[in-house]
XYZ file of C-alpha atoms in Angstrom:
708
model
C 4.443 -14.717 29.975
C 0.888 -15.213 28.788
C -0.679 -18.633 29.127
C -3.702 -20.033 27.354
C -6.007 -18.184 29.724
C -6.362 -14.461 30.297
C -6.777 -15.079 34.028
C -3.037 -15.469 34.585
C -1.817 -12.959 37.156
C 1.912 -12.993 36.379
C 1.917 -10.538 33.492
C 5.102 -8.829 32.413
C 3.124 -5.606 32.097
C 2.576 -3.904 35.463
C -0.830 -4.502 36.982
C -1.474 -0.759 37.261
C -1.247 -0.547 33.484
C -4.335 -2.712 33.055
C -7.497 -0.680 32.958
C -10.536 -2.179 34.673
C -14.199 -1.392 33.940
C -15.340 1.613 35.973
C -18.167 -0.054 37.889
C -21.417 -0.105 35.915
C -20.474 3.029 34.004
C -18.331 1.278 31.385
C -20.831 -1.572 31.192
C -23.706 0.813 30.526
C -21.667 2.681 27.932
C -20.897 -0.609 26.243
C -24.558 -1.600 26.350
C -25.589 1.682 24.768
C -23.064 1.187 21.968
C -24.224 -2.402 21.459
C -27.831 -1.251 21.164
C -26.826 1.434 18.680
C -24.886 -1.058 16.570
C -27.792 -3.507 16.599
C -30.243 -0.738 15.725
C -28.030 0.311 12.837
C -28.020 -3.227 11.459
C -31.794 -3.402 11.814
C -32.338 -0.066 10.071
C -30.075 -1.045 7.208
C -31.926 -4.333 6.803
C -35.312 -2.629 6.874
C -34.169 -0.148 4.212
C -32.386 -2.393 1.774
C -33.509 -0.456 -1.334
C -31.991 2.708 0.171
C -28.896 0.959 1.528
C -28.080 -0.244 -1.965
C -24.307 -0.490 -1.589
C -22.833 -3.723 -0.247
C -22.092 -3.610 3.469
C -21.429 -5.792 6.500
C -22.320 -5.170 10.133
C -20.896 -6.299 13.447
C -23.911 -8.235 14.752
C -22.502 -10.864 17.067
C -19.074 -9.231 17.256
C -20.121 -6.235 19.348
C -18.606 -7.247 22.703
C -15.019 -7.779 21.597
C -15.089 -4.778 19.266
C -16.472 -2.352 21.841
C -14.192 -3.660 24.573
C -11.278 -3.008 22.227
C -12.325 0.369 20.894
C -13.019 1.855 24.324
C -9.468 1.087 25.456
C -7.599 2.616 22.528
C -6.205 6.149 22.608
C -5.544 8.908 20.075
C -1.831 8.077 19.998
C -2.565 4.485 18.947
C -2.818 3.119 15.405
C -5.665 0.880 14.265
C -6.348 -1.246 11.217
C -9.994 -2.351 11.416
C -11.726 -4.583 8.917
C -15.025 -4.281 7.118
C -17.201 -5.737 9.918
C -15.871 -3.449 12.651
C -18.572 -0.790 12.909
C -18.987 -1.435 16.658
C -15.287 -0.823 17.168
C -15.576 2.456 15.278
C -18.484 3.536 17.478
C -16.412 2.728 20.559
C -13.512 4.799 19.233
C -15.791 7.810 19.005
C -17.141 7.834 15.465
C -20.832 8.683 15.337
C -23.512 6.530 13.690
C -24.209 9.437 11.359
C -20.581 9.502 10.187
C -20.693 5.777 9.484
C -23.997 6.126 7.636
C -22.588 8.817 5.379
C -20.130 6.210 4.145
C -22.828 3.520 4.016
C -24.809 5.695 1.599
C -21.716 7.033 -0.229
C -22.475 10.662 0.550
C -20.320 13.699 -0.151
C -19.664 14.374 3.544
C -18.528 10.807 4.223
C -15.576 11.704 6.492
C -13.549 8.724 5.389
C -13.644 8.579 1.597
C -16.117 11.243 0.371
C -18.376 8.581 -1.088
C -15.676 6.479 -2.734
C -15.452 3.408 -0.518
C -17.656 0.894 1.266
C -19.244 1.056 4.696
C -16.872 0.456 7.614
C -13.811 1.133 5.464
C -12.476 3.935 7.651
C -9.468 6.146 7.622
C -8.847 8.967 10.025
C -6.070 11.319 11.057
C -8.132 13.215 13.626
C -6.180 14.338 16.665
C -8.810 13.008 19.086
C -9.055 9.483 17.665
C -6.672 6.609 17.018
C -4.957 6.954 13.651
C -6.502 4.768 10.953
C -4.836 4.594 7.515
C -6.742 3.531 4.395
C -8.510 0.176 4.791
C -9.290 -2.092 1.843
C -11.777 -4.923 1.414
C -9.182 -7.549 0.558
C -9.204 -10.073 3.390
C -5.918 -10.340 5.188
C -4.213 -7.688 3.072
C -4.366 -5.155 5.921
C -2.087 -7.259 8.124
C 1.103 -6.304 6.297
C 0.429 -2.526 6.293
C -0.601 -2.757 9.950
C 2.630 -4.534 10.796
C 4.406 -1.805 8.853
C 2.797 0.702 11.233
C 4.274 -1.193 14.172
C 7.613 -1.244 12.373
C 7.355 2.530 11.996
C 6.380 3.097 15.629
C 9.324 1.010 16.778
C 11.751 2.906 14.536
C 10.522 6.348 15.574
C 10.870 5.376 19.231
C 14.340 3.970 18.653
C 15.437 7.166 16.891
C 13.595 9.354 19.423
C 12.048 11.356 16.593
C 9.318 13.841 17.447
C 7.153 12.304 14.719
C 6.104 9.747 17.340
C 3.113 10.857 19.387
C 2.880 9.435 22.906
C 0.278 9.778 25.627
C 0.200 12.635 28.156
C 2.241 10.589 30.616
C 4.565 9.188 27.969
C 2.395 6.155 27.204
C 3.738 4.421 24.116
C 1.440 3.740 21.157
C 0.229 0.304 20.208
C -0.945 -0.944 16.842
C -4.179 -2.922 16.685
C -4.792 -5.063 13.603
C -8.267 -6.561 13.395
C -9.015 -9.452 11.045
C -11.400 -12.307 10.533
C -10.419 -15.902 11.115
C -10.924 -16.754 7.440
C -8.148 -14.380 6.424
C -5.519 -15.987 8.648
C -4.913 -18.635 5.984
C -3.654 -15.933 3.583
C 0.071 -16.288 2.903
C 0.631 -12.579 3.424
C -0.591 -12.903 7.011
C 2.241 -15.324 7.708
C 4.751 -12.857 6.194
C 3.504 -10.203 8.603
C 3.557 -12.486 11.652
C 7.056 -13.648 10.769
C 8.346 -10.083 10.564
C 6.542 -9.030 13.749
C 8.130 -11.751 15.852
C 11.512 -11.378 14.189
C 11.628 -7.661 15.038
C 9.432 -7.914 18.171
C 7.018 -5.216 17.063
C 4.366 -3.558 19.280
C 1.248 -4.945 17.613
C -1.923 -6.786 18.612
C -3.474 -9.103 16.048
C -7.137 -9.385 17.027
C -8.680 -12.340 15.201
C -12.489 -12.399 15.371
C -13.389 -16.040 14.833
C -17.019 -16.624 13.858
C -16.242 -19.933 12.103
C -17.475 -18.722 8.720
C -15.713 -17.376 5.625
C -18.763 -16.403 3.572
C -20.197 -19.902 2.986
C -17.021 -21.781 3.877
C -16.974 -23.343 7.325
C -13.952 -23.433 9.594
C -13.752 -27.195 9.157
C -13.502 -26.784 5.399
C -10.973 -23.976 5.417
C -8.375 -24.663 8.079
C -6.456 -27.379 9.849
C -6.055 -25.203 12.948
C -7.478 -22.000 14.330
C -5.546 -18.750 14.689
C -4.520 -19.468 18.267
C -3.015 -22.818 17.281
C -1.428 -21.303 14.176
C 0.218 -18.568 16.234
C 2.075 -21.180 18.254
C 4.315 -21.730 15.233
C 5.675 -18.176 15.427
C 8.322 -18.147 18.128
C 7.993 -14.999 20.209
C 4.340 -14.341 19.391
C 2.279 -14.320 22.584
C -1.293 -15.572 22.215
C -4.542 -15.833 24.090
C -8.123 -16.938 23.598
C -11.110 -14.813 24.575
C -14.839 -15.435 24.606
C -15.585 -12.486 22.348
C -19.304 -12.619 23.090
C -18.737 -11.907 26.795
C -18.056 -8.213 27.377
C -16.274 -8.598 30.711
C -14.036 -11.340 29.369
C -13.371 -9.279 26.254
C -12.567 -6.184 28.314
C -10.167 -8.041 30.610
C -8.472 -9.893 27.788
C -7.974 -6.809 25.649
C -6.855 -4.767 28.658
C -4.173 -7.366 29.311
C -3.139 -7.537 25.662
C -3.001 -3.759 25.232
C -1.073 -3.299 28.459
C 1.362 -6.051 27.500
C 2.136 -4.478 24.125
C 2.159 -0.919 25.455
C 4.761 -1.792 28.097
C 6.690 -4.755 26.715
C 6.697 -3.591 23.052
C 6.141 -7.120 21.762
C 3.486 -8.728 19.554
C 0.498 -10.773 20.625
C -2.313 -12.569 18.827
C -5.745 -12.606 20.437
C -8.318 -15.049 19.154
C -11.844 -13.978 20.083
C -14.593 -16.492 19.437
C -17.779 -14.728 18.369
C -21.129 -15.600 16.827
C -22.110 -14.382 13.371
C -25.643 -13.075 13.735
C -25.931 -10.963 10.617
C -25.412 -11.738 6.968
C -21.942 -12.061 5.523
C -22.817 -8.928 3.600
C -26.063 -7.330 2.551
C -25.596 -9.066 -0.791
C -24.770 -12.539 0.551
C -27.663 -13.586 2.755
C -27.168 -15.998 5.653
C -30.290 -17.986 4.791
C -28.748 -18.980 1.468
C -26.202 -21.310 3.037
C -26.709 -21.542 6.815
C -29.154 -24.000 8.344
C -31.507 -23.437 11.261
C -29.308 -25.442 13.634
C -26.263 -23.278 12.945
C -28.230 -20.033 13.242
C -29.730 -21.180 16.543
C -26.308 -22.144 17.882
C -24.894 -18.699 17.099
C -27.949 -16.895 18.503
C -27.287 -18.447 21.908
C -24.053 -16.440 22.100
C -25.587 -13.079 21.244
C -23.514 -10.592 23.311
C -26.385 -8.131 23.818
C -28.643 -10.296 26.021
C -25.523 -11.556 27.797
C -24.525 -8.039 28.810
C -28.142 -7.170 29.616
C -28.349 -10.064 32.061
C -25.059 -9.045 33.646
C -26.306 -5.482 34.181
C -29.505 -6.705 35.754
C -27.443 -8.976 37.991
C -25.358 -5.984 39.038
C -28.474 -4.136 40.125
C -29.187 -1.930 37.111
C -32.917 -1.328 36.863
C -34.872 -2.794 33.972
C -36.263 0.663 33.261
C -32.747 2.023 32.712
C -31.999 -0.666 30.135
C -35.341 -0.158 28.405
C -34.648 3.551 28.179
C -31.214 2.867 26.612
C -32.786 0.516 24.083
C -35.590 2.918 23.195
C -33.254 5.889 22.925
C -30.822 3.945 20.739
C -33.555 2.952 18.301
C -34.847 6.508 18.008
C -31.360 8.006 17.760
C -30.289 5.648 15.006
C -33.449 6.325 13.008
C -32.851 10.064 13.299
C -29.251 9.655 12.135
C -30.330 7.480 9.239
C -32.993 9.918 8.060
C -30.452 12.729 8.188
C -27.878 10.671 6.258
C -30.411 9.728 3.582
C -31.057 13.412 2.948
C -27.373 14.365 2.853
C -25.909 15.529 -0.441
C -24.336 13.152 -2.919
C -20.778 13.783 -4.136
C -20.271 16.285 -6.930
C -19.109 14.345 -10.028
C -16.652 17.181 -10.633
C -14.634 15.907 -7.643
C -14.031 12.496 -9.183
C -10.424 13.319 -10.096
C -9.527 14.785 -6.705
C -6.765 13.164 -4.635
C -5.452 10.620 -7.116
C -2.072 11.941 -6.030
C -0.940 14.327 -3.331
C 0.859 17.437 -4.641
C 4.600 16.948 -4.963
C 7.026 19.654 -3.824
C 9.379 18.967 -6.759
C 7.941 20.704 -9.811
C 11.060 22.178 -11.431
C 14.636 21.104 -12.071
C 16.846 22.655 -9.422
C 20.421 22.463 -8.235
C 23.686 21.778 -10.035
C 23.448 19.025 -12.616
C 27.081 19.350 -13.750
C 29.084 20.975 -10.955
C 32.497 22.425 -11.759
C 35.294 19.896 -11.243
C 32.691 17.145 -10.899
C 33.724 13.555 -11.593
C 31.969 11.052 -13.789
C 30.135 8.235 -12.046
C 28.318 5.119 -13.157
C 24.577 4.929 -12.613
C 24.761 2.532 -9.705
C 27.008 4.909 -7.785
C 24.823 7.900 -8.569
C 21.902 6.052 -7.008
C 24.001 4.941 -4.056
C 25.143 8.489 -3.378
C 21.596 9.810 -3.733
C 20.336 7.403 -1.079
C 23.262 8.237 1.203
C 22.555 11.965 0.934
C 18.858 11.347 1.571
C 19.591 9.353 4.709
C 22.003 11.976 5.975
C 19.336 14.642 5.599
C 16.240 12.734 6.686
C 16.537 10.635 9.856
C 13.068 9.248 9.160
C 14.402 7.566 5.991
C 15.152 3.838 6.074
C 16.255 1.305 3.448
C 15.462 -2.380 3.454
C 15.085 -5.346 1.105
C 16.776 -8.622 0.278
C 20.563 -8.523 0.673
C 20.843 -4.727 0.929
C 22.322 -4.888 4.438
C 25.914 -4.331 5.460
C 27.415 -7.709 4.476
C 26.618 -7.468 0.755
C 25.057 -4.085 0.090
C 22.842 -5.373 -2.715
C 23.494 -7.994 -5.367
C 24.537 -5.148 -7.695
C 26.353 -3.303 -4.864
C 23.674 -0.626 -5.191
C 23.542 -0.236 -1.386
C 27.234 -0.840 -0.676
C 28.555 0.815 2.520
C 25.130 2.151 3.555
C 24.648 -0.458 6.262
C 28.024 0.387 7.770
C 27.344 4.113 7.641
C 23.805 4.170 8.996
C 23.496 1.030 11.103
C 21.355 -2.071 11.028
C 18.336 -0.183 12.346
C 18.206 1.977 9.199
C 19.602 -0.304 6.478
C 18.773 -3.965 6.803
C 18.010 -7.241 5.100
C 14.607 -8.858 4.914
C 13.500 -12.365 4.207
C 12.254 -13.299 0.744
C 8.992 -11.451 1.279
C 8.181 -9.153 -1.635
C 4.640 -8.660 -0.366
C 5.916 -7.504 3.012
C 8.716 -5.396 1.537
C 6.253 -3.444 -0.601
C 3.116 -3.531 1.561
C 4.764 -2.534 4.817
C 5.613 0.832 3.292
C 1.937 1.813 3.500
C 2.029 1.436 7.280
C 5.475 2.976 7.632
C 4.373 6.015 5.649
C 1.302 6.424 7.851
C 3.546 6.797 10.903
C 5.822 9.356 9.234
C 8.687 7.032 8.341
C 9.945 7.424 4.749
C 10.904 4.015 3.374
C 13.123 3.175 0.430
C 12.775 -0.505 -0.399
C 14.145 -2.809 -3.035
C 12.765 -5.761 -4.947
C 15.837 -7.672 -6.035
C 14.783 -8.316 -9.647
C 11.813 -7.039 -11.647
C 10.764 -10.632 -12.316
C 10.065 -11.051 -8.598
C 7.852 -8.028 -8.082
C 4.676 -9.993 -8.709
C 4.242 -11.345 -5.145
C 4.081 -7.691 -4.088
C 1.336 -6.778 -6.541
C -1.463 -7.531 -4.066
C -0.125 -4.821 -1.805
C 0.841 -2.408 -4.569
C -2.587 -2.583 -6.193
C -4.926 -3.131 -3.251
C -3.358 -1.068 -0.503
C -0.763 1.382 -1.782
C -2.121 2.676 -5.077
C -5.635 3.334 -3.755
C -4.730 4.856 -0.400
C -4.589 8.532 -1.340
C -7.730 8.400 -3.480
C -9.895 6.358 -1.112
C -8.778 8.299 1.967
C -9.749 11.511 0.190
C -6.166 12.696 0.315
C -5.506 11.951 3.993
C -3.118 9.035 3.505
C -0.943 9.186 0.410
C 1.746 6.525 0.677
C 5.229 7.978 0.494
C 7.394 5.131 -0.674
C 10.209 4.620 -3.142
C 10.439 1.088 -4.547
C 13.691 0.356 -6.377
C 13.526 -2.405 -8.992
C 16.551 -3.589 -11.036
C 15.224 -4.470 -14.477
C 16.180 -5.509 -17.990
C 18.156 -8.094 -19.930
C 21.800 -8.431 -20.851
C 24.563 -11.010 -20.774
C 22.495 -14.173 -20.313
C 20.507 -13.307 -17.211
C 17.892 -15.829 -18.235
C 14.121 -16.064 -17.899
C 13.781 -15.035 -14.243
C 16.310 -12.207 -14.006
C 15.830 -10.317 -17.270
C 12.178 -9.395 -17.536
C 10.620 -6.016 -18.240
C 7.523 -5.192 -16.206
C 6.738 -1.567 -16.990
C 3.491 -2.247 -18.864
C 2.172 -4.306 -15.976
C 3.081 -1.564 -13.512
C 1.541 1.128 -15.691
C -1.864 -0.537 -15.529
C -1.918 0.359 -11.818
C -3.474 3.756 -11.302
C -2.199 5.736 -8.317
C 1.513 4.984 -8.616
C 4.318 6.715 -10.496
C 6.897 4.886 -12.612
C 10.387 6.231 -13.331
C 12.997 4.767 -15.700
C 16.281 6.752 -15.884
C 18.947 6.059 -18.500
C 22.019 7.868 -17.128
C 23.697 8.724 -13.847
C 22.628 12.367 -13.636
C 19.007 11.547 -14.296
C 19.209 8.660 -11.844
C 20.349 10.905 -9.023
C 17.952 13.755 -9.750
C 14.953 11.454 -10.180
C 15.873 9.441 -7.081
C 15.803 12.609 -4.982
C 12.509 13.764 -6.511
C 10.966 10.311 -6.076
C 11.912 10.258 -2.400
C 10.464 13.731 -1.819
C 7.266 12.855 -3.664
C 4.502 12.067 -1.125
C 3.152 9.374 -3.458
C 4.317 5.826 -4.269
C 7.079 5.780 -6.884
C 8.551 2.686 -8.531
C 12.024 3.343 -9.935
C 13.057 0.911 -12.662
C 16.852 0.696 -12.888
C 18.355 -1.132 -15.868
C 20.989 -3.594 -14.719
C 22.840 -3.282 -18.017
C 23.264 0.456 -17.472
C 24.317 0.251 -13.815
C 28.014 -0.146 -14.657
C 27.987 0.779 -18.390
C 29.294 -2.722 -19.116
C 27.120 -3.159 -22.220
C 28.947 -1.903 -25.339
C 27.665 1.476 -26.439
C 26.366 2.554 -23.027
C 29.336 4.633 -21.887
C 27.156 7.750 -22.062
C 25.214 6.400 -19.079
C 28.211 7.617 -17.070
C 27.895 11.339 -16.408
C 29.282 14.036 -14.184
C 27.631 13.444 -10.807
C 25.141 16.181 -9.896
C 25.486 18.063 -6.646
C 23.586 17.027 -3.546
C 20.980 19.736 -4.131
C 20.021 18.499 -7.608
C 16.455 17.340 -8.189
C 14.779 16.435 -11.456
C 10.966 16.521 -11.467
C 9.056 13.457 -12.517
C 7.180 13.685 -15.796
C 9.779 15.640 -17.796
C 11.318 14.005 -20.874
C 14.615 15.017 -22.410
C 15.874 15.580 -25.952
C 19.111 13.570 -26.033
C 19.756 14.060 -29.772
C 18.422 16.797 -32.019
C 17.796 16.518 -35.733
C 19.307 19.183 -37.958
C 16.831 22.035 -38.604
C 17.472 21.796 -42.343
C 16.511 18.122 -42.434
C 13.441 18.860 -40.369
C 12.406 21.679 -42.701
C 12.874 19.409 -45.751
C 10.789 16.629 -44.217
C 13.766 14.299 -43.963
C 13.603 13.631 -40.232
C 12.019 11.324 -37.703
C 11.813 11.130 -33.937
C 12.493 8.192 -31.695
C 10.677 8.108 -28.370
C 12.248 5.662 -25.958
C 13.694 5.101 -22.474
C 16.211 2.971 -20.623
C 18.430 0.847 -22.860
C 16.437 2.014 -25.866
C 18.204 5.385 -25.651
C 21.536 3.736 -26.496
C 20.175 1.524 -29.258
C 18.631 4.617 -30.824
C 21.803 6.713 -30.489
C 23.893 3.978 -32.098
C 21.472 3.607 -34.995
C 21.132 7.363 -35.495
C 24.811 7.522 -36.478
C 23.752 6.002 -39.793
C 21.442 8.966 -40.454
C 23.307 12.104 -39.343
C 20.960 15.050 -38.866
C 17.840 13.012 -39.619
C 17.014 11.677 -36.151
C 15.758 13.286 -32.958
C 15.708 11.138 -29.802
C 13.481 11.697 -26.780
C 14.317 9.973 -23.497
C 11.047 9.753 -21.556
C 12.816 9.297 -18.179
C 9.417 8.970 -16.469
C 6.736 6.640 -17.815
C 4.055 7.982 -15.510
C 3.483 10.847 -15.301
C 4.327 11.061 -18.989
C 5.621 14.152 -20.753
C 2.869 14.175 -23.363
C 3.512 17.807 -24.207
C 7.061 17.022 -25.346
C 5.986 13.817 -27.094
C 3.191 15.352 -29.132
C 5.163 18.487 -30.014
C 8.102 16.392 -31.209
C 5.929 14.061 -33.283
C 4.164 17.004 -34.925
C 7.530 18.594 -35.669
C 8.813 15.572 -37.590
C 5.694 13.791 -38.837
C 7.391 10.435 -38.424
C 7.803 8.578 -35.136
C 9.403 5.368 -33.919
C 8.582 4.097 -30.425
C 11.353 1.894 -29.065
C 11.195 -0.360 -26.010
C 12.899 -3.406 -24.536
C 9.526 -4.878 -23.618
C 7.548 -7.348 -25.648
C 5.233 -5.298 -27.849
C 1.877 -7.026 -27.857
C -0.598 -5.159 -25.571
C 2.215 -3.056 -24.155
C 2.634 0.492 -22.878
C 4.400 1.256 -26.152
C 1.485 0.140 -28.292
C -0.911 2.118 -26.118
C 1.265 5.210 -26.520
C 1.307 4.698 -30.287
C -2.482 4.819 -30.294
C -2.530 8.046 -28.298
C 0.018 9.646 -30.605
C -1.931 8.685 -33.702
C -5.132 10.120 -32.257
C -3.559 13.384 -31.137
C -1.117 13.915 -34.022
C -3.067 12.318 -36.879
C -3.159 15.404 -39.118
C 0.601 15.910 -38.728
C 1.723 12.343 -39.405
C 3.401 11.411 -42.683
C 3.556 7.716 -41.779
C 2.043 5.315 -39.270
C 3.651 5.353 -35.862
C 6.262 2.595 -35.910
C 6.923 0.433 -32.859
C 9.908 -1.773 -32.126
C 10.421 -3.974 -29.098
C 11.367 -7.445 -27.989
C 9.812 -10.476 -29.620
C 6.516 -11.573 -28.073
C 7.927 -14.503 -26.121
C 6.955 -15.631 -22.601
C 10.457 -15.073 -21.229
C 13.991 -14.012 -22.087
C 15.970 -17.143 -23.033
C 19.133 -17.980 -21.139
C 21.390 -18.575 -24.140
C 23.011 -15.291 -25.151
C 22.416 -15.860 -28.874
C 18.735 -16.472 -28.223
C 18.633 -13.460 -25.905
C 20.111 -11.283 -28.663
C 17.598 -12.620 -31.160
C 14.735 -11.648 -28.860
C 15.862 -8.140 -27.944
C 16.087 -4.991 -30.046
C 19.575 -3.853 -31.045
C 21.129 -1.046 -33.095
C 20.840 -3.033 -36.338
C 17.124 -3.641 -35.850
C 16.627 0.017 -34.976
C 18.619 1.088 -38.042
C 16.354 -0.992 -40.276
C 13.244 0.540 -38.733
C 14.624 4.070 -39.121
C 15.498 3.431 -42.766
C 12.021 2.151 -43.525
C 10.360 5.042 -41.742
C 12.522 7.730 -43.389
C 11.645 6.345 -46.825
C 7.954 5.837 -46.095
């Protein structure tokens, strides 16, 4: 076991697995990289008007970063953070490549000019794999832990998606973070999961004692090393991150430990902060001379220089390295400055990766098929997916074998596929959602569940910051393939924390897709298409339709489609047609709705036979605008119906788009009907009914609109 010092000789990992510096060769390579990193920081500072985009550099952190980067391999996974340019140099990325991102140029190999400096992503065969990296401090720890979760699963299943070294060396995951981010709650979720599952990950905490202008004393009661002691099963060590030899030895031990033992470790590296927090937040604004002088004494560059001289390297050799580095960096910078800017025509590229499901296929109503409720259609869809795709897993709160979901939506799956493929998690919505970004990057295809829509909000950090932006900011390299199931909606006195509708909030997030089926056949077809989609899909599943227990929802039960049935996202459906004669005479209207609204509309339409056409959207994004606009123009009168509160909602936004596009064809304003604008759904069933739409309210709206 590791002790507090890296000098312990009784490691569980075999001694031959620990790489040692190759004489002066590795030290000279490290010195060259340090000089290049320092020269880069100096050039950026001297050219602030040109380097106009906010950036950070690794000044002071070079030793630990280079010692780490030089020991990682192409079969490893890395999650750097925004100060890790020295680590990127050590992993093989050129200064010129980094500068293309610094200046937001078209040939920026990471994001094509869309993201900040030192926000890498790479799927190159000759480098460690780096998924999309965001700026949000600490947010990368959950996706990185998801990568380790994926690596562990692929190894357990012996799937060829897992790349190993030439001699079978197993991959490790390296998650780099600053000490200030360790206080984030999501970091604790990740550490908890890593030790619970004993995942092969290294958490490298670079501790420079500053979080912008906040000192360590102000921000924390303990440092990362002390904090890690609270996570049983998490090994830990301290390193002097300004000393290259100590950094090399410590990281060699940590990497070897994880590579062989397949267990997590946290490494706290103490480092000085010699540069600015960022180019826009200057150190002289808040740091005094005494603090700056203290940090300067730990500058890793003169430390390594003195070591090389002590080892007999000639002064002239070091001077030549320093001179060459300065000239080389200036040449790279001049070339990057003159590189082309992105073409504005590319701005829409890579919002989503292309989906293979573009048309409805398979048997929707097979001969001799039996009717099923929606919850069973979803259950069977997931079972068929898992039978076909061994890389598919399902996890969330209470979905494991004992319960199979609080709505029995995962019943029997744990027994059929085992605890390694279907399992419970703690109450960790951020981890449940965010880990899918890392899992997807390894090739695992996760299906996860948030138990109730009201509890999705803790996962929004990950959904917004990491998942939704990944495809776009990685220039298409890392779309996140994930299916997030979310039971939603109100019925039967579920109360204020189990009845909410969240679709409008979700639809403000660009880069995700949102599905909302209203019957069993659609549920199964959309579930299959959502799983096959290489992009993040949130499937909203109305609890009141799961079992058709709500009066009037029997039509949610349908013949179960065959296993080959898929229904593409973004295609609405006409569930009730108006009579052509009524349409021709101008005595018709259309209702555009989804979810429970389909059944309220169908019940109300019985009062106006032939006068009403009902569109079930089925997918809220992408939206079938072609069907919507054509239907509105056909009838001239439109009612938008939703279970959500109306004010500032998706439904109101859609009404505005319809009125703009169909203005000349409208015979009345676009009507909207939804729940009352209250903060929550009341518990009492009479109050709940008063808040929600119902067939009577819909009937009144239809009557008014038909007579407008």
